[in-house]
XYZ file of C-alpha atoms in Angstrom:
79
model
C 85.040 -80.335 126.043
C 88.405 -80.808 124.334
C 88.263 -77.272 122.980
C 87.881 -75.752 126.456
C 90.556 -78.043 127.863
C 93.016 -77.070 125.136
C 92.321 -73.385 125.791
C 93.018 -73.797 129.514
C 96.197 -75.760 128.819
C 97.324 -73.136 126.298
C 96.771 -70.246 128.726
C 98.540 -72.019 131.591
C 101.395 -73.082 129.318
C 101.878 -69.576 127.972
C 101.947 -68.152 131.501
C 104.554 -70.709 132.572
C 106.718 -70.080 129.496
C 106.495 -66.308 129.888
C 107.422 -66.664 133.560
C 110.456 -68.774 132.665
C 111.537 -66.283 129.998
C 111.202 -63.437 132.487
C 113.212 -65.400 135.055
C 115.984 -66.088 132.543
C 116.132 -62.434 131.517
C 116.294 -61.263 135.130
C 118.990 -63.836 135.934
C 120.992 -62.727 132.911
C 120.678 -59.118 134.066
C 119.173 -57.941 130.801
C 118.176 -54.345 130.195
C 114.649 -52.975 130.293
C 114.347 -53.271 126.506
C 114.912 -57.037 126.641
C 112.378 -57.409 129.442
C 109.794 -55.684 127.250
C 110.631 -57.302 123.907
C 111.141 -60.974 124.811
C 107.704 -61.636 126.401
C 105.939 -59.933 123.483
C 107.776 -62.082 120.929
C 107.277 -65.220 123.013
C 103.578 -64.515 123.427
C 103.201 -63.986 119.680
C 104.830 -67.352 118.954
C 102.641 -69.046 121.573
C 99.518 -67.411 120.141
C 100.280 -68.734 116.654
C 100.936 -72.190 118.079
C 97.728 -72.066 120.096
C 95.665 -71.065 117.061
C 97.126 -73.946 115.049
C 96.523 -76.385 117.903
C 92.958 -75.251 118.464
C 92.117 -75.360 114.761
C 93.571 -78.873 114.558
C 91.531 -80.042 117.562
C 88.327 -78.446 116.272
C 88.972 -80.023 112.870
C 89.414 -83.470 114.383
C 86.218 -83.031 116.426
C 84.178 -81.817 113.458
C 85.502 -84.605 111.257
C 85.560 -84.358 107.493
C 83.366 -81.264 107.519
C 85.826 -79.224 109.615
C 88.983 -80.479 107.936
C 88.545 -78.156 104.983
C 88.869 -75.129 107.260
C 91.457 -76.251 109.808
C 93.735 -78.550 107.813
C 95.532 -75.935 105.643
C 96.500 -73.883 108.724
C 97.906 -76.815 110.679
C 99.534 -78.245 107.551
C 101.383 -74.969 107.010
C 102.767 -75.100 110.550
C 103.628 -78.802 110.499
C 105.357 -78.605 107.138
C-alpha cells in the first residue's frame, strides 16, 4: 500500500516540478537548448531521489530482512 502511494506521489511530484521548471524557463525566455536540457536533468535528479525513497520505504516495510538491500542506497544519499 505504501509502495504504491509513494509511486503515485513521486510521479505527481515530478510532473509538478517539471512543469514549474518549464514555466521558469519560458518566463526567463530561455533558448530551445535550455528547454530541452533542464527537464532531462531535473527528471534524472527526481528519478534518483525516487529510487532512494522507494528503497527506503520498502526496507522499512520489510524490516530487518530488507534493510540489508535498501539501507546502503539510502545511506549514500542521506550522507
